[in-house]
PDB file of C-alpha atoms in Angstrom:
ATOM      1  CA  MET A  18     263.903 180.106  54.962  1.00 61.00           C
ATOM      2  CA  SER A  19     262.332 179.111  51.663  1.00 80.00           C
ATOM      3  CA  ASP A  20     263.523 180.544  48.375  1.00 93.00           C
ATOM      4  CA  ILE A  21     260.413 182.745  48.068  1.00 94.00           C
ATOM      5  CA  ASN A  22     260.804 184.088  51.600  1.00 94.00           C
ATOM      6  CA  ALA A  23     264.464 184.823  50.862  1.00 95.00           C
ATOM      7  CA  PHE A  24     263.428 186.675  47.690  1.00 96.00           C
ATOM      8  CA  ILE A  25     260.806 188.712  49.562  1.00 97.00           C
ATOM      9  CA  ASP A  26     263.152 189.445  52.464  1.00 96.00           C
ATOM     10  CA  ASN A  27     265.938 190.531  50.109  1.00 97.00           C
ATOM     11  CA  SER A  28     263.550 192.688  48.039  1.00 97.00           C
ATOM     12  CA  VAL A  29     262.212 194.653  50.989  1.00 97.00           C
ATOM     13  CA  LYS A  30     265.614 195.040  52.658  1.00 97.00           C
ATOM     14  CA  SER A  31     267.643 196.013  49.594  1.00 97.00           C
ATOM     15  CA  ASN A  32     265.197 198.667  48.306  1.00 97.00           C
ATOM     16  CA  ASP A  33     264.192 201.790  50.205  1.00 97.00           C
ATOM     17  CA  VAL A  34     260.650 201.551  48.844  1.00 98.00           C
ATOM     18  CA  PHE A  35     259.252 198.285  47.484  1.00 98.00           C
ATOM     19  CA  LEU A  36     255.774 197.452  46.205  1.00 98.00           C
ATOM     20  CA  PHE A  37     254.362 193.978  45.732  1.00 98.00           C
ATOM     21  CA  MET A  38     251.558 194.504  43.253  1.00 98.00           C
ATOM     22  CA  LYS A  39     249.376 192.952  40.581  1.00 98.00           C
ATOM     23  CA  GLY A  40     250.905 193.992  37.280  1.00 98.00           C
ATOM     24  CA  THR A  41     253.691 196.516  36.801  1.00 98.00           C
ATOM     25  CA  PRO A  42     253.946 200.254  37.525  1.00 98.00           C
ATOM     26  CA  ASP A  43     253.500 200.879  33.781  1.00 97.00           C
ATOM     27  CA  PHE A  44     250.588 198.461  33.517  1.00 97.00           C
ATOM     28  CA  PRO A  45     248.840 197.807  36.853  1.00 97.00           C
ATOM     29  CA  GLN A  46     246.417 194.897  36.597  1.00 97.00           C
ATOM     30  CA  CYS A  47     244.117 195.800  39.465  1.00 96.00           C
ATOM     31  CA  GLY A  48     242.624 199.062  40.639  1.00 97.00           C
ATOM     32  CA  PHE A  49     244.163 198.893  44.093  1.00 98.00           C
ATOM     33  CA  SER A  50     247.684 198.377  42.723  1.00 98.00           C
ATOM     34  CA  GLY A  51     246.999 201.217  40.301  1.00 98.00           C
ATOM     35  CA  GLN A  52     246.027 203.551  43.169  1.00 98.00           C
ATOM     36  CA  VAL A  53     249.253 202.903  45.055  1.00 98.00           C
ATOM     37  CA  VAL A  54     251.327 203.389  41.883  1.00 98.00           C
ATOM     38  CA  GLN A  55     249.549 206.718  41.239  1.00 97.00           C
ATOM     39  CA  ILE A  56     250.262 207.900  44.805  1.00 97.00           C
ATOM     40  CA  LEU A  57     253.950 206.895  44.659  1.00 97.00           C
ATOM     41  CA  ASN A  58     254.350 208.537  41.244  1.00 97.00           C
ATOM     42  CA  TYR A  59     252.536 211.682  42.418  1.00 96.00           C
ATOM     43  CA  ILE A  60     254.817 212.177  45.392  1.00 96.00           C
ATOM     44  CA  GLY A  61     257.807 211.446  43.170  1.00 95.00           C
ATOM     45  CA  VAL A  62     259.377 208.676  45.192  1.00 96.00           C
ATOM     46  CA  GLU A  63     261.634 206.105  43.540  1.00 95.00           C
ATOM     47  CA  TYR A  64     260.528 202.557  44.172  1.00 98.00           C
ATOM     48  CA  SER A  65     260.976 199.012  42.939  1.00 98.00           C
ATOM     49  CA  SER A  66     258.213 196.461  42.518  1.00 98.00           C
ATOM     50  CA  ALA A  67     257.391 192.818  41.903  1.00 98.00           C
ATOM     51  CA  ASN A  68     254.413 191.505  39.936  1.00 98.00           C
ATOM     52  CA  VAL A  69     252.754 188.798  42.041  1.00 98.00           C
ATOM     53  CA  LEU A  70     250.742 187.642  39.024  1.00 97.00           C
ATOM     54  CA  GLU A  71     253.924 186.134  37.569  1.00 96.00           C
ATOM     55  CA  SER A  72     254.184 183.546  40.332  1.00 95.00           C
ATOM     56  CA  ASP A  73     251.627 181.760  42.486  1.00 95.00           C
ATOM     57  CA  GLU A  74     254.453 181.068  44.932  1.00 96.00           C
ATOM     58  CA  LEU A  75     255.167 184.806  45.260  1.00 97.00           C
ATOM     59  CA  ARG A  76     251.473 185.736  45.487  1.00 96.00           C
ATOM     60  CA  ASP A  77     250.914 183.260  48.320  1.00 96.00           C
ATOM     61  CA  GLY A  78     254.347 183.842  49.865  1.00 96.00           C
ATOM     62  CA  ILE A  79     253.918 187.595  50.350  1.00 96.00           C
ATOM     63  CA  LYS A  80     250.598 187.068  52.126  1.00 95.00           C
ATOM     64  CA  THR A  81     252.245 184.619  54.506  1.00 94.00           C
ATOM     65  CA  PHE A  82     255.373 186.765  54.924  1.00 95.00           C
ATOM     66  CA  THR A  83     253.367 189.712  56.297  1.00 94.00           C
ATOM     67  CA  ASN A  84     250.291 187.866  57.549  1.00 95.00           C
ATOM     68  CA  TRP A  85     248.355 190.353  55.385  1.00 95.00           C
ATOM     69  CA  PRO A  86     245.696 188.906  53.057  1.00 95.00           C
ATOM     70  CA  THR A  87     245.645 191.465  50.255  1.00 96.00           C
ATOM     71  CA  ILE A  88     247.874 192.834  47.526  1.00 97.00           C
ATOM     72  CA  PRO A  89     249.305 195.444  46.923  1.00 98.00           C
ATOM     73  CA  GLN A  90     251.706 195.639  49.845  1.00 98.00           C
ATOM     74  CA  LEU A  91     254.061 198.574  50.353  1.00 98.00           C
ATOM     75  CA  TYR A  92     257.344 198.428  52.259  1.00 98.00           C
ATOM     76  CA  VAL A  93     259.552 201.333  53.328  1.00 98.00           C
ATOM     77  CA  LYS A  94     263.081 200.618  54.538  1.00 97.00           C
ATOM     78  CA  GLY A  95     262.182 196.963  55.103  1.00 96.00           C
ATOM     79  CA  GLU A  96     259.039 197.688  57.139  1.00 96.00           C
ATOM     80  CA  PHE A  97     255.541 196.769  55.998  1.00 97.00           C
ATOM     81  CA  VAL A  98     253.457 199.961  55.664  1.00 98.00           C
ATOM     82  CA  GLY A  99     250.176 198.519  54.436  1.00 97.00           C
ATOM     83  CA  GLY A 100     247.888 197.892  51.520  1.00 97.00           C
ATOM     84  CA  ALA A 101     246.009 200.235  49.211  1.00 97.00           C
ATOM     85  CA  ASP A 102     243.527 201.602  51.787  1.00 97.00           C
ATOM     86  CA  ILE A 103     246.211 202.339  54.377  1.00 97.00           C
ATOM     87  CA  VAL A 104     248.553 203.919  51.818  1.00 98.00           C
ATOM     88  CA  LYS A 105     245.696 206.068  50.464  1.00 98.00           C
ATOM     89  CA  GLU A 106     244.663 207.226  53.958  1.00 98.00           C
ATOM     90  CA  MET A 107     248.262 207.970  54.926  1.00 98.00           C
ATOM     91  CA  PHE A 108     248.801 209.918  51.689  1.00 97.00           C
ATOM     92  CA  GLN A 109     245.653 211.983  52.144  1.00 97.00           C
ATOM     93  CA  ALA A 110     246.653 212.850  55.726  1.00 97.00           C
ATOM     94  CA  GLY A 111     250.238 213.690  54.693  1.00 95.00           C
ATOM     95  CA  GLU A 112     251.530 210.821  56.840  1.00 97.00           C
ATOM     96  CA  LEU A 113     253.034 208.851  53.953  1.00 97.00           C
ATOM     97  CA  GLN A 114     255.111 211.813  52.831  1.00 96.00           C
ATOM     98  CA  SER A 115     256.231 212.396  56.446  1.00 96.00           C
ATOM     99  CA  LEU A 116     257.159 208.729  56.898  1.00 97.00           C
ATOM    100  CA  LEU A 117     259.242 208.749  53.721  1.00 97.00           C
ATOM    101  CA  SER A 118     260.985 212.001  54.702  1.00 95.00           C
ATOM    102  CA  GLU A 119     261.710 210.716  58.210  1.00 95.00           C
ATOM    103  CA  LYS A 120     263.293 207.621  56.661  1.00 96.00           C
ATOM    104  CA  GLY A 121     265.513 209.811  54.465  1.00 95.00           C
ATOM    105  CA  ILE A 122     263.666 209.093  51.219  1.00 95.00           C
ATOM    106  CA  ALA A 123     263.282 212.041  48.851  1.00 91.00           C
ATOM    107  CA  VAL A 124     259.766 213.126  47.882  1.00 91.00           C
ATOM    108  CA  LYS A 125     258.641 215.986  45.680  1.00 86.00           C
ATOM    109  CA  SER A 126     258.421 219.120  47.806  1.00 62.00           C
ATOM    110  CA  ASP A 127     255.061 220.144  46.344  1.00 57.00           C
ATOM    111  CA  ALA A 128     253.370 216.816  47.015  1.00 48.00           C
TER     112      ALA A 128
END
């Protein structure tokens, strides 16, 4: 396993919720990453993230790791959930909150 794959694998397995995004949660650098950050913040879930703009190797590596062409990418308990469109649809349907609760991850009760 390459160093970048090891980093990605460790990141998604050692954090309950992990977001690969463009920018940071405090300063998203693309609208799609910003949408996912807003959703996660709204439902009050704790998460960690990595800025793919800091490394071409990471930006390319995460796409290969999941065989998913776009960023952001959200992981819950080591499993790939999806990108911005999927996360948004799941949130609007209440499925994201249910998934997090089923996995034992605390969300705000009013979300």
